[in-house]
Structures are given as C-alpha cells and as structure tokens.
Amino acid sequence: MRINYSEATSILIILQTLWWGLNSQCEEPIESSKLDLSVTYDLPHFVSDTPVQKLLEFNGTVYVGAVNKLYALSKDLKKIHEYNTGPVHEGHDCSAPDPCSGCKNKPLNKNNTNMALLMETFYDLELFSCGSVGNGVCHRYLLEDGPLDAEISCMYSKKNKDSSYGCPDCLAGPSGTQILNVMSSGVVRFFVANSEVLDSTVPRLHHTISVRKMRETQDGFEFFSKQSYMDLAPGLRGNYPLHYVYSFQSGPYIYFLTVQREGGSSNAFHTRIVRMCSSDPEILRYVEMPFECIYSERRRKKRSAQVVFNVLQAAHVAKVGYDFQQEMGLKEGEDVLFAAFARSKPDSPEPTASSAVCLISITDINNFFRDFMQKGYTRKLSHFPGSEDKNFNQSFAGDSFSCGKHERGYRLEVTSTNPRRDYFHGRFRNVLLTSIAVVPIQNHTVVSLGTAEGRVIQVVVSRFGKTEPHVDFRLDALPVSSEMALLSPQRHDGSLLLVTGNKVSKVPLRGPGCEQLWTCNSCLLAPAFMGCGWCKTSDRCTRAPRCSPSHWIQDTCPLLITTISPSSAPLGGHTNMTICGKNFGFNKKDRFDTKLIDVVVAGAKCKLEKKDSSNNRLVCGLDHVNASSADSVVRVHSGKEQAQKDGFSFVNPVITDIFPEFGPKSGGTVLTITGSFLDSGNMQLVTMGNATCALQSISATMLTCRTPPQPSPSQHKVQLHIDGVIREAPVSYTYNENPHISSVQPKHSFISGGSTVTVNGFYLHSALQPQMVLTAATEGKVFQVTCSHDEDKRNILCITPSLKGLSVQPPVATKMTFVLDGFSTDQYDLLYVEDPKFEEFQKPTVTPRGNKSILEIKVPPVNQEAVKNGEVLRVSNRTCESVTLVGNTLECTVPMELQSAAKELEVEVRDSFILSSTSDHSSPDRSALLVPADSQNIKHELFLILV
C-alpha cells in the first residue's frame, strides 16, 4: 500500500493525538468491579453427620432432613433435637417386611435418604418426613407435645396392602419427590409428583402424579378414586426422563415445574409448567405448557443470536417489593415465579455452566393457559395415557378453565409457548446457578442466587435499573443446593437458610456484611437496607457498630488525587489536564455530578470537560496562562471535600540546538533536538516546513524524530508545537541530494569476513549512520553492519561479516545493500571465497625499484585470483597499486605517501593475514620475519619486521 506524504502526515498527527488520549486515561482501579470477590464471611451454620436433603422452617424452628437423620434447630442453628431415621435392613430375605422399620433383627444395610419434608397444621401441628426406605412411606411427628420423638406414627396401613389403586401409602419415589399439602373443603389434599426412575426393571409402586388424603384413622393415606392418579404410558416407564424440580400453590391452583423430553420421540429437553386445581379430589383439570427462557446475544453487524436456556435448576414463587411491583404493573400481593435455568448438554438434561434467570407473574401464566387453550393450541397428553382425543378448538372455545364445580374437565398439553427473556441480560452465561430465593426488603426485591461453585450472589432487581450484584461471596466449596428456607423474612434480621453438602448456613437477607464493597462510591451506593457506610479510619466499607461514629459516613466520600498529567504546561498554550483519583463529584442521587467540582491548577482556573470526566478521572482545560506561578499545587473541590497534589508548573519550552543540520532529501535521518521543557504539555509535534518529523523519543532536554522526505534539495525551519505553542530551532535543516553510489569494491571476501568494502560516490556525507545489509541468498540469513566514513567523508567503509557460523562451503554468493539514513541503494554482488592457508604464504619482501618500493608475496594458487585483483590485499589501509601476478609471486607498488612517511607498513590479506613492517623503508639491509600475532583470533596475522 502506498501512502503519499500529506496522507502520512495526517495519519501521524491522528496517531499522536490518539497516543495522548490513551496515555491521558486514568487506570480503572481494580476495585471498580465493585465487589472484592475474595472476601469471606463467618456465618452461623450447622453441620449434619450426613448429607442434607430437605429444609423446612416453622414458627422459628428449623427442621433438617438428612440421610438417616432428622434434626430440629433453633433460629441460631443450634441443635435442639435429633432423631434417627435409618439405616434399616431391606432385602429379599424379609419374609414379611414392615415398611415402617424394615426387617427386625437383621443387619442394617440401607440408608434412609430424606425425600420429602412437609408441615401440616389443619388437623394437628404435625411434621411429615418421607424417606427412601420402606417404599417411600412417611412418618408423622406430632409436635404439640414436645420434641420430635414425643409421638411418632408410621403412615402405613395394612388395610391398604391389597388396594386396587396400588400403594396409597407409598408417597416418596426413589428419584425425587415433590409434595404439596393443601386444605380444601375441610379436607387436606396431598398432591404428589414423583420423578421417573430410569430403570425398567424396578417395581412400580409409586404413581407419577397423584392426589390423596389422609385416612380418618391417621395411620395412612388413600386415593379418592382411580382418577386420582396418572402414570407414564407403559412404553415410557423406565426410559423417559421426567424430573419434578419445584412445586407451589397460588390461588386456586397447584403447580409443578418439570424437566422432560420435548416429546415422546424427541431427544431434546425442555421445561414445562404443570397446573392442576387444588380443589379437585381427582385429577380432573390438568394442563402442561412449555416454559422457555431465552437470551438474545448481540453479534457483529447488529445481528443477534438467540440462546435458549432449556433446563430448570431451581425456582421460587414470591411476592415482590413495592418498587418492582409498580414497575411491572403488578397487583398488590400478586405472586411472581422466579426461575433459574441452564443450557443443557445436547440431547441431555445435564446442565452446563451457562445460566439465565426468567420471571413471570402467576397471572400471566394463567392467561397464557387460557389463551392457548381457547385458541386450540393444545393436544392430548403424549406421555400420560387416557386423556381424551377431541377437537379442542370446538370443545373448549369460550370456556373460562377455572376450578369451579361446573367447569369442564380436561387433560391437555399446550403446543405453543411464550418465551421469557433473561432478566439479567446474559450476566450469568458463564455460571451454573443452582439455587434461587426472592424476598421483598423495604420497597426493594432482593434475589439470592446460589452457584455450583458454592458462591452466593444477591441482587436488587429493577426493570429499569442496573441489575448489578451487591453481594457475591464464597459460602462453601460445594454447590449450593436448590433446597432453601426463609427465616423471619419480614424482620430486619431475616435470614436465608442454604444447604451445601452436610452444612446448613444462615445468610442475612440484608447481606452478610459490607466489607466486599471496597470503594467508597460502591459502599455509599449500596442498597440502604444493607446499612453500609465508609469508615475513614480503616478506609473500608463497614456497618456502624464497627466504626467510630465520627468517622463513619453515609453521604459523601473523601477525595483522593493519585496522578496528574501532564506535570507541566507551556505558557500561552491550551493544555488539557487529566487528574486521576477517587470519589470526584460523588452524589448519592446522581452518582456523578460535575456541578459539584471545582479545579484549580497552580493558581489558574481549569475548565472541566464534562463528557470526558468521571468519578475517578477529571479532564479540564488550561487556556493561555501567560505568567508562571510559585504555586505548584493542583486542587480539587467536590462538595464538602477537598484534595490536592503538588508537582505542577507552567514553563517556557526552548530549542537550543539540532543535530545534524543536514540529510538526504529522501528523509529518514534521526534528528536530535536539544533544549529545555521539551516534554511539557500533552502533545509534542515537530514540523519541517509543512511536513511532520516522526517522534522517536522525548525527554525534558532532548527529543528525537525521523525526518520526513522532501521533493527536492531545500532548507526548512524546525518547529516544535506543544499545545498550541510554537518554538523554532536557531538553525534550519538542509535537505541535500540523495546519496549516489558509483562503485563498490572489492567484489570478494574470505569466508571469515573482515574485508573492507569501500563505497565511492556522491553526497555520501549526507548519511550520518550508513549501514550495510548483507543477505546470504542460499541461507536466507541477513547481516546488518554499521559502517563509517573515511577521513575526507567522501567514501564509506564497511567491514564484511564472517559466514563461518552458517556452516556453508565457499564460494558463497551474497547481496549487499547500503542503507544511508533511510535511503536504500540497489543491491551489489559479493562473493565469499575460501580462507587462505597460513602455511602457504611465504615471507613477504620489499624491494626498491628506482624510486618505487615493490612488495612481493608468494601466493598459493587457490587465493591468486582474489589477491591479484587487489580485492583482499591492503597496505596500511591503502589499496595496493599496480598489482600484478608473476608466476606465483604477487607484486604491488607501495603507495608513495607510505614510502616517505611510514616507518611501519601493515600489509593485510583480509580474513587471513596481517603482515607488518617496523623499519624505515630506505634501510639497505632488509629481511622479513613472519610471526603469528594472536592464535585465538579467527584472523591469521603476520608481522613483517624489516631490519
């Protein structure tokens, strides 16, 4: 790509401006993430002997169902009482097994996992605990008389043994159970849903979904009729994954949430809402509807990809706070379903670490059921047999589908859905959420989320505000269970009870503490119910009891200036000042308010740039200050707070010299500008005429840049521009013609290198730092050699590098290019030949012939051609004159200036030998002595001593 000069200049100015912009940014503090995720809290907790499955709170007592144990705990999670529920003995060796206690006098071989825990208060104050042993038979604990074991009944009646309805007393299935007990028409109905066992060989004692009541004798359960239960179709039992995740009652309806296949023949999974009438003694009015949670992920080119979160992990139905109620247009006291979904692995109900949270009011759920059923978007149940196959459009048009006595019965599944959107806009797309609880606190609605990594996250939800967590801490190393309970949620000290493995933890609903909020801003902007304030003495967020009252603040934050940039500005210019720090313009209502801020820099008013400023960065402009001040302090006033930092000054930049004062018109020369205060201000720009000199380095006293090209030889002023102020160099810069090379000698070098390559030409003096770039074509190796000028500056001298490290066999063809201050020449050939052998050279002699001195050297045949051409033979750094080869004797004339002036001659066979003479050349008696000079050097050197 070609860029012409004017384009290059414009691009450079833009890049320099961007450079200033990037360097004037304040580093976002690490704590800008708002929460310190490493903070942990020491919370009240209870540790069971075995894993905990179920949790229930009633009248301030916490009931914990664990493997083989049932506990009663106080509000502080102190153990009040425990009761052993297992293990028991079960097996084929029991002749008449008792479902309540297993086989008597047999070794204990079966642990009892707590599958359901529920409270019933209509008949008596009684707790039902249903385990995995005894075919899921429940135990009834009468609580009015004292501790758990004061009065216990096993809910199994032998009268039910031969019931045609299966086993009415077998409530809890081995794969998970959801039980709801509801009082209607003076009778407590138990709605039971059992997840499917994926094993077709297991005996079917448990109905998939059913409604039953307690026997009048209170020693077991009974169905109202054969219409009081439904089971999966026989062909699906044991191979149709169906998991009941959550259940709740709202208004006249009972709801179950399931994860199951999208259809009998489909391998994909989704979530459904199941609705039944709580007043029905039989399953008279039953309907299912898909429940889908989606997130639209923004992609490039304004496209969006819809991500479906298909498998429910946890859910909670709750009332919401006043603010959220108004925002959502809900009626007072209306129930809202909050659901935590995950994306599943392909064709599997197993979740991945990607979640979303969707919510829907129960009113909307019922409206969807009504609308879809009225429009006929229904079909008979595909997985439960016995539902009627009829034209639902005609049969149900205009029906209200309520739970009145005269309402028509139905068992249907809705074929359409109305997807809900992720309420947190993808915030948890890299997290597996496993637990959810929702509580109104004051006018807010607080959602508490548990994760598979054992973290607890609390968020105040708002339809219009940012949904950023105000709590995010590690509760445990184990996943947070979907099983949870609320303890006194209406009280100021209300708590959330969470389960992780064997442990039950008590997490305050208003948050476990304030220490996670590690900036003053985030501390004071935290929800008011958290009771957080900034403690000046400890410089951290705390609650009032942990800080002295005089140092605990809740309205404004102390200012802090960390850095100022630049540290100086040129007099008379316009300089943008960047001040980095914390808590600028803090206002609890508006968060950041520039009206509160006043900035004074070294006594001068600095005008604030509102759009570029924030609570940790202020950008302001200093305009045309023409007098320096002894004041060097930067002061920021924000409300009642003030901060200052020393170290700023107004200065007068000056250029004292430039070097060099000339260079080739092609540009590329490194220009050095010296002076004082050259680095003041924000942006430095050097121009030469109308062109820009590209900055290389800058300090207070020196600036370097690379000269731009010019179309012809010329002179130009060198000017430094700093924030609108211009300073000019005392001398101009001269552009000369580009260097021209007329010859390059020699054309050969020995493989060990060391030959002096002489470059002849014109305007070579324009290049201050000439270089030779040598490329060995066969090896692709590039050598860069720094060259020098000779004494008269007319020639350039470069020493050839050694190629011995390449392990090549000579001859080796190479190419030379000369780079002269950015100007590159054509390529020249250089052939590397084999090094001469030391022992083949004979003693050199100097013989006078008339007024000339002739140097004679016996040359081995392999080196004759290169030596003959004078390409590797030098005498005291001069080319040997009139080189001739007579037989195997090389003769050359010693230059006249050396004959008359030198008392020592240095004769060089480059890369091979140096022969030296240390005597007056006119001495009549001469003899030559060859001496090796340095056996460690890769060059072979000889000294010629003339005596």
Tab-separated table of N, CA and C in Angstrom, residues 556-681:
chain	number	residue	atom	x	y	z
A	556	THR	N	-21.112	11.319	51.715
A	556	THR	CA	-20.095	11.784	50.768
A	556	THR	C	-18.789	11.050	51.009
A	557	CYS	N	-17.967	10.977	49.979
A	557	CYS	CA	-16.723	10.207	50.052
A	557	CYS	C	-15.508	11.127	50.079
A	558	PRO	N	-14.460	10.787	50.811
A	558	PRO	CA	-13.246	11.597	50.815
A	558	PRO	C	-12.546	11.548	49.457
A	559	LEU	N	-12.101	12.720	49.000
A	559	LEU	CA	-11.423	12.798	47.698
A	559	LEU	C	-9.988	12.301	47.810
A	560	LEU	N	-9.481	11.816	46.681
A	560	LEU	CA	-8.084	11.387	46.605
A	560	LEU	C	-7.575	11.643	45.198
A	561	ILE	N	-6.445	12.392	45.092
A	561	ILE	CA	-5.765	12.585	43.806
A	561	ILE	C	-4.561	11.659	43.781
A	562	THR	N	-4.495	10.802	42.763
A	562	THR	CA	-3.369	9.866	42.656
A	562	THR	C	-2.314	10.357	41.675
A	563	THR	N	-2.716	10.806	40.497
A	563	THR	CA	-1.754	11.295	39.498
A	563	THR	C	-2.329	12.494	38.765
A	564	ILE	N	-1.412	13.330	38.240
A	564	ILE	CA	-1.794	14.439	37.372
A	564	ILE	C	-0.966	14.342	36.106
A	565	SER	N	-1.586	14.646	34.990
A	565	SER	CA	-0.890	14.556	33.705
A	565	SER	C	-1.423	15.633	32.769
A	566	PRO	N	-0.529	16.423	32.153
A	566	PRO	CA	0.930	16.409	32.298
A	566	PRO	C	1.351	17.101	33.597
A	567	SER	N	2.647	17.027	33.901
A	567	SER	CA	3.139	17.676	35.119
A	567	SER	C	3.562	19.121	34.867
A	568	SER	N	3.546	19.523	33.599
A	568	SER	CA	3.852	20.918	33.268
A	568	SER	C	3.134	21.275	31.985
A	569	ALA	N	2.946	22.577	31.774
A	569	ALA	CA	2.251	23.059	30.582
A	569	ALA	C	2.973	24.296	30.060
A	570	PRO	N	3.028	24.471	28.719
A	570	PRO	CA	3.702	25.655	28.166
A	570	PRO	C	2.884	26.917	28.407
A	571	LEU	N	3.568	27.980	28.731
A	571	LEU	CA	2.896	29.267	28.895
A	571	LEU	C	2.265	29.691	27.574
A	572	GLY	N	1.046	30.241	27.658
A	572	GLY	CA	0.381	30.775	26.487
A	572	GLY	C	-0.352	29.760	25.653
A	573	GLY	N	-0.319	28.480	26.004
A	573	GLY	CA	-0.972	27.463	25.198
A	573	GLY	C	-2.300	27.023	25.774
A	574	HIS	N	-2.852	25.983	25.145
A	574	HIS	CA	-4.076	25.355	25.672
A	574	HIS	C	-3.734	23.910	26.003
A	575	THR	N	-3.750	23.571	27.267
A	575	THR	CA	-3.372	22.236	27.713
A	575	THR	C	-4.538	21.581	28.429
A	576	ASN	N	-4.854	20.369	27.987
A	576	ASN	CA	-5.857	19.565	28.687
A	576	ASN	C	-5.182	18.825	29.830
A	577	MET	N	-5.739	18.974	30.975
A	577	MET	CA	-5.180	18.395	32.201
A	577	MET	C	-6.009	17.173	32.584
A	578	THR	N	-5.347	16.074	32.931
A	578	THR	CA	-6.039	14.875	33.405
A	578	THR	C	-5.643	14.622	34.849
A	579	ILE	N	-6.638	14.543	35.705
A	579	ILE	CA	-6.420	14.314	37.135
A	579	ILE	C	-7.067	12.982	37.487
A	580	CYS	N	-6.253	12.050	37.947
A	580	CYS	CA	-6.751	10.722	38.315
A	580	CYS	C	-6.888	10.626	39.837
A	581	GLY	N	-7.886	9.893	40.262
A	581	GLY	CA	-8.084	9.722	41.698
A	581	GLY	C	-9.363	8.974	41.993
A	582	LYS	N	-10.011	9.353	43.091
A	582	LYS	CA	-11.235	8.676	43.517
A	582	LYS	C	-12.240	9.679	44.063
A	583	ASN	N	-13.507	9.305	43.871
A	583	ASN	CA	-14.624	9.981	44.537
A	583	ASN	C	-14.818	11.414	44.085
A	584	PHE	N	-14.524	11.723	42.810
A	584	PHE	CA	-14.768	13.061	42.290
A	584	PHE	C	-16.261	13.230	42.010
A	585	GLY	N	-16.818	14.328	42.453
A	585	GLY	CA	-18.196	14.660	42.119
A	585	GLY	C	-19.211	13.641	42.574
A	586	PHE	N	-18.974	12.964	43.697
A	586	PHE	CA	-19.883	11.919	44.147
A	586	PHE	C	-21.176	12.526	44.676
A	587	ASN	N	-22.276	11.966	44.209
A	587	ASN	CA	-23.588	12.386	44.662
A	587	ASN	C	-24.470	11.145	44.720
A	588	LYS	N	-25.024	10.821	45.874
A	588	LYS	CA	-25.769	9.574	46.031
A	588	LYS	C	-26.977	9.503	45.106
A	589	LYS	N	-27.504	10.657	44.753
A	589	LYS	CA	-28.683	10.666	43.895
A	589	LYS	C	-28.294	10.549	42.422
A	590	ASP	N	-27.342	11.385	42.016
A	590	ASP	CA	-26.951	11.422	40.601
A	590	ASP	C	-25.684	10.635	40.307
A	591	ARG	N	-25.072	10.085	41.329
A	591	ARG	CA	-23.845	9.288	41.223
A	591	ARG	C	-22.643	10.146	40.855
A	592	PHE	N	-22.658	10.823	39.706
A	592	PHE	CA	-21.533	11.691	39.353
A	592	PHE	C	-22.096	13.015	38.861
A	593	ASP	N	-21.684	14.105	39.522
A	593	ASP	CA	-22.246	15.417	39.218
A	593	ASP	C	-21.110	16.422	39.091
A	594	THR	N	-20.860	16.897	37.861
A	594	THR	CA	-19.762	17.845	37.636
A	594	THR	C	-20.051	19.217	38.240
A	595	LYS	N	-21.303	19.483	38.558
A	595	LYS	CA	-21.623	20.782	39.156
A	595	LYS	C	-20.979	20.938	40.525
A	596	LEU	N	-20.649	19.821	41.135
A	596	LEU	CA	-20.069	19.870	42.480
A	596	LEU	C	-18.569	20.132	42.464
A	597	ILE	N	-17.938	20.109	41.265
A	597	ILE	CA	-16.480	20.057	41.190
A	597	ILE	C	-15.892	21.391	40.760
A	598	ASP	N	-14.784	21.758	41.411
A	598	ASP	CA	-14.032	22.962	41.060
A	598	ASP	C	-12.548	22.571	41.055
A	599	VAL	N	-11.830	22.896	39.944
A	599	VAL	CA	-10.427	22.507	39.806
A	599	VAL	C	-9.568	23.751	39.610
A	600	VAL	N	-8.508	23.879	40.417
A	600	VAL	CA	-7.545	24.971	40.301
A	600	VAL	C	-6.153	24.351	40.159
A	601	VAL	N	-5.422	24.740	39.094
A	601	VAL	CA	-4.102	24.186	38.811
A	601	VAL	C	-3.068	25.290	38.894
A	602	ALA	N	-2.163	25.212	39.854
A	602	ALA	CA	-1.094	26.205	40.039
A	602	ALA	C	-1.646	27.627	40.018
A	603	GLY	N	-2.755	27.813	40.701
A	603	GLY	CA	-3.361	29.129	40.806
A	603	GLY	C	-4.272	29.503	39.665
A	604	ALA	N	-4.338	28.707	38.608
A	604	ALA	CA	-5.164	29.026	37.437
A	604	ALA	C	-6.410	28.152	37.421
A	605	LYS	N	-7.526	28.732	37.035
A	605	LYS	CA	-8.784	28.005	36.936
A	605	LYS	C	-8.711	27.020	35.770
A	606	CYS	N	-9.149	25.796	35.993
A	606	CYS	CA	-9.121	24.755	34.961
A	606	CYS	C	-10.571	24.408	34.630
A	607	LYS	N	-10.951	24.611	33.362
A	607	LYS	CA	-12.337	24.418	32.946
A	607	LYS	C	-12.620	22.937	32.722
A	608	LEU	N	-13.623	22.420	33.424
A	608	LEU	CA	-13.906	20.992	33.404
A	608	LEU	C	-14.580	20.580	32.105
A	609	GLU	N	-14.105	19.472	31.515
A	609	GLU	CA	-14.725	18.864	30.338
A	609	GLU	C	-15.663	17.767	30.839
A	610	LYS	N	-16.956	18.058	30.825
A	610	LYS	CA	-17.912	17.154	31.457
A	610	LYS	C	-17.959	15.785	30.798
A	611	LYS	N	-17.951	15.744	29.463
A	611	LYS	CA	-18.141	14.465	28.772
A	611	LYS	C	-16.964	13.509	28.972
A	612	ASP	N	-15.787	14.035	29.300
A	612	ASP	CA	-14.606	13.180	29.466
A	612	ASP	C	-14.304	12.870	30.928
A	613	SER	N	-15.096	13.406	31.829
A	613	SER	CA	-14.809	13.248	33.258
A	613	SER	C	-15.687	12.165	33.878
A	614	SER	N	-15.186	11.615	34.967
A	614	SER	CA	-15.922	10.591	35.704
A	614	SER	C	-15.517	10.686	37.161
A	615	ASN	N	-16.048	9.762	37.968
A	615	ASN	CA	-15.747	9.851	39.396
A	615	ASN	C	-14.326	9.444	39.739
A	616	ASN	N	-13.560	8.927	38.760
A	616	ASN	CA	-12.155	8.635	39.037
A	616	ASN	C	-11.216	9.372	38.071
A	617	ARG	N	-11.787	10.238	37.209
A	617	ARG	CA	-10.956	10.992	36.277
A	617	ARG	C	-11.605	12.342	35.974
A	618	LEU	N	-10.806	13.391	36.088
A	618	LEU	CA	-11.253	14.724	35.708
A	618	LEU	C	-10.388	15.209	34.554
A	619	VAL	N	-11.026	15.722	33.517
A	619	VAL	CA	-10.319	16.329	32.396
A	619	VAL	C	-10.750	17.789	32.323
A	620	CYS	N	-9.762	18.700	32.383
A	620	CYS	CA	-10.080	20.123	32.347
A	620	CYS	C	-9.070	20.857	31.470
A	621	GLY	N	-9.431	22.050	31.003
A	621	GLY	CA	-8.596	22.803	30.078
A	621	GLY	C	-7.981	24.033	30.719
A	622	LEU	N	-6.648	24.220	30.490
A	622	LEU	CA	-5.921	25.413	30.920
A	622	LEU	C	-5.697	26.278	29.691
A	623	ASP	N	-6.244	27.496	29.682
A	623	ASP	CA	-6.208	28.345	28.486
A	623	ASP	C	-5.330	29.560	28.694
A	624	HIS	N	-4.261	29.672	27.859
A	624	HIS	CA	-3.471	30.898	27.684
A	624	HIS	C	-3.027	31.526	29.004
A	625	VAL	N	-2.456	30.713	29.862
A	625	VAL	CA	-1.843	31.243	31.079
A	625	VAL	C	-0.485	31.821	30.684
A	626	ASN	N	-0.265	33.113	30.926
A	626	ASN	CA	0.931	33.796	30.414
A	626	ASN	C	1.965	34.112	31.481
A	627	ALA	N	1.685	33.753	32.708
A	627	ALA	CA	2.652	34.041	33.774
A	627	ALA	C	2.763	32.829	34.683
A	628	SER	N	4.005	32.430	34.929
A	628	SER	CA	4.213	31.296	35.827
A	628	SER	C	3.957	31.722	37.261
A	629	SER	N	3.685	30.717	38.098
A	629	SER	CA	3.345	30.996	39.483
A	629	SER	C	4.198	30.140	40.405
A	630	ALA	N	4.442	30.665	41.588
A	630	ALA	CA	5.179	29.880	42.579
A	630	ALA	C	4.318	28.737	43.105
A	631	ASP	N	3.005	28.861	42.900
A	631	ASP	CA	2.077	27.815	43.337
A	631	ASP	C	2.189	26.619	42.382
A	632	SER	N	2.465	25.437	42.911
A	632	SER	CA	2.599	24.243	42.069
A	632	SER	C	1.581	23.175	42.449
A	633	VAL	N	0.495	23.587	43.087
A	633	VAL	CA	-0.467	22.632	43.647
A	633	VAL	C	-1.697	22.529	42.746
A	634	VAL	N	-2.170	21.288	42.553
A	634	VAL	CA	-3.444	21.021	41.885
A	634	VAL	C	-4.477	20.750	42.972
A	635	ARG	N	-5.564	21.522	42.945
A	635	ARG	CA	-6.601	21.406	43.975
A	635	ARG	C	-7.932	21.033	43.337
A	636	VAL	N	-8.631	20.082	43.968
A	636	VAL	CA	-9.968	19.678	43.525
A	636	VAL	C	-10.921	19.847	44.702
A	637	HIS	N	-11.977	20.607	44.482
A	637	HIS	CA	-13.044	20.786	45.475
A	637	HIS	C	-14.275	20.059	44.962
A	638	SER	N	-14.854	19.196	45.795
A	638	SER	CA	-16.060	18.472	45.416
A	638	SER	C	-16.983	18.437	46.627
A	639	GLY	N	-18.032	19.251	46.564
A	639	GLY	CA	-18.926	19.347	47.711
A	639	GLY	C	-18.184	19.841	48.939
A	640	LYS	N	-18.265	19.090	50.007
A	640	LYS	CA	-17.580	19.457	51.239
A	640	LYS	C	-16.140	18.968	51.264
A	641	GLU	N	-15.786	18.119	50.326
A	641	GLU	CA	-14.470	17.504	50.343
A	641	GLU	C	-13.473	18.271	49.465
A	642	GLN	N	-12.194	18.180	49.826
A	642	GLN	CA	-11.130	18.824	49.060
A	642	GLN	C	-9.908	17.915	49.046
A	643	ALA	N	-9.215	17.899	47.908
A	643	ALA	CA	-7.971	17.139	47.790
A	643	ALA	C	-6.986	17.956	46.979
A	644	GLN	N	-5.692	17.759	47.214
A	644	GLN	CA	-4.672	18.486	46.469
A	644	GLN	C	-3.429	17.624	46.284
A	645	LYS	N	-2.659	17.994	45.248
A	645	LYS	CA	-1.416	17.286	44.958
A	645	LYS	C	-0.420	18.279	44.377
A	646	ASP	N	0.806	18.207	44.873
A	646	ASP	CA	1.874	19.118	44.440
A	646	ASP	C	2.575	18.545	43.202
A	647	GLY	N	3.245	19.450	42.435
A	647	GLY	CA	4.107	18.966	41.363
A	647	GLY	C	3.765	19.445	39.981
A	648	PHE	N	3.023	20.553	39.846
A	648	PHE	CA	2.707	21.069	38.509
A	648	PHE	C	3.331	22.442	38.323
A	649	SER	N	3.703	22.762	37.086
A	649	SER	CA	4.298	24.081	36.812
A	649	SER	C	4.002	24.509	35.386
A	650	PHE	N	3.962	25.826	35.200
A	650	PHE	CA	3.915	26.426	33.863
A	650	PHE	C	5.351	26.745	33.450
A	651	VAL	N	5.733	26.391	32.214
A	651	VAL	CA	7.130	26.520	31.778
A	651	VAL	C	7.205	27.162	30.394
A	652	ASN	N	8.436	27.519	30.002
A	652	ASN	CA	8.675	28.131	28.700
A	652	ASN	C	9.626	27.227	27.903
A	653	PRO	N	9.113	26.396	27.002
A	653	PRO	CA	9.968	25.487	26.241
A	653	PRO	C	10.916	26.262	25.316
A	654	VAL	N	12.163	25.762	25.168
A	654	VAL	CA	13.168	26.415	24.320
A	654	VAL	C	13.960	25.340	23.582
A	655	ILE	N	14.241	25.600	22.246
A	655	ILE	CA	15.137	24.745	21.470
A	655	ILE	C	16.482	25.437	21.372
A	656	THR	N	17.545	24.766	21.792
A	656	THR	CA	18.890	25.362	21.744
A	656	THR	C	19.716	24.868	20.572
A	657	ASP	N	19.454	23.643	20.068
A	657	ASP	CA	20.298	23.117	19.003
A	657	ASP	C	19.589	21.953	18.331
A	658	ILE	N	20.026	21.677	17.064
A	658	ILE	CA	19.592	20.475	16.374
A	658	ILE	C	20.824	19.774	15.816
A	659	PHE	N	20.759	18.457	15.676
A	659	PHE	CA	21.859	17.692	15.088
A	659	PHE	C	21.295	16.442	14.430
A	660	PRO	N	21.705	16.189	13.165
A	660	PRO	CA	22.564	17.016	12.297
A	660	PRO	C	21.765	18.166	11.692
A	661	GLU	N	22.448	18.978	10.958
A	661	GLU	CA	21.783	20.102	10.311
A	661	GLU	C	21.477	19.815	8.855
A	662	PHE	N	21.761	18.615	8.396
A	662	PHE	CA	21.509	18.255	7.003
A	662	PHE	C	21.226	16.772	6.921
A	663	GLY	N	20.718	16.357	5.731
A	663	GLY	CA	20.431	14.962	5.474
A	663	GLY	C	19.889	14.799	4.081
A	664	PRO	N	19.721	13.569	3.600
A	664	PRO	CA	19.217	13.350	2.243
A	664	PRO	C	17.757	13.753	2.112
A	665	LYS	N	17.396	14.140	0.888
A	665	LYS	CA	16.023	14.587	0.650
A	665	LYS	C	15.019	13.440	0.794
A	666	SER	N	15.510	12.188	0.757
A	666	SER	CA	14.615	11.044	0.949
A	666	SER	C	14.112	10.929	2.383
A	667	GLY	N	14.729	11.700	3.315
A	667	GLY	CA	14.314	11.657	4.710
A	667	GLY	C	14.835	10.423	5.418
A	668	GLY	N	14.332	10.201	6.641
A	668	GLY	CA	14.749	9.045	7.409
A	668	GLY	C	15.905	9.300	8.343
A	669	THR	N	16.459	10.518	8.323
A	669	THR	CA	17.567	10.851	9.217
A	669	THR	C	17.029	11.061	10.629
A	670	VAL	N	17.719	10.499	11.624
A	670	VAL	CA	17.316	10.721	13.010
A	670	VAL	C	17.807	12.096	13.436
A	671	LEU	N	16.863	12.991	13.694
A	671	LEU	CA	17.166	14.363	14.085
A	671	LEU	C	17.067	14.475	15.598
A	672	THR	N	18.097	15.028	16.208
A	672	THR	CA	18.107	15.222	17.656
A	672	THR	C	17.930	16.700	17.966
A	673	ILE	N	16.911	17.019	18.763
A	673	ILE	CA	16.620	18.397	19.164
A	673	ILE	C	16.914	18.512	20.649
A	674	THR	N	17.758	19.449	21.013
A	674	THR	CA	18.065	19.666	22.426
A	674	THR	C	17.501	20.996	22.881
A	675	GLY	N	17.216	21.085	24.172
A	675	GLY	CA	16.642	22.305	24.720
A	675	GLY	C	16.174	22.083	26.134
A	676	SER	N	15.120	22.764	26.506
A	676	SER	CA	14.580	22.640	27.859
A	676	SER	C	13.060	22.621	27.806
A	677	PHE	N	12.462	21.860	28.725
A	677	PHE	CA	10.996	21.704	28.855
A	677	PHE	C	10.363	21.196	27.561
A	678	LEU	N	11.089	20.360	26.833
A	678	LEU	CA	10.575	19.863	25.562
A	678	LEU	C	9.427	18.878	25.753
A	679	ASP	N	9.314	18.262	26.930
A	679	ASP	CA	8.256	17.275	27.179
A	679	ASP	C	7.061	17.857	27.909
A	680	SER	N	6.972	19.156	28.013
A	680	SER	CA	5.830	19.773	28.705
A	680	SER	C	4.568	19.617	27.863
A	681	GLY	N	3.427	19.808	28.504
A	681	GLY	CA	2.161	19.721	27.791
A	681	GLY	C	1.758	18.298	27.473
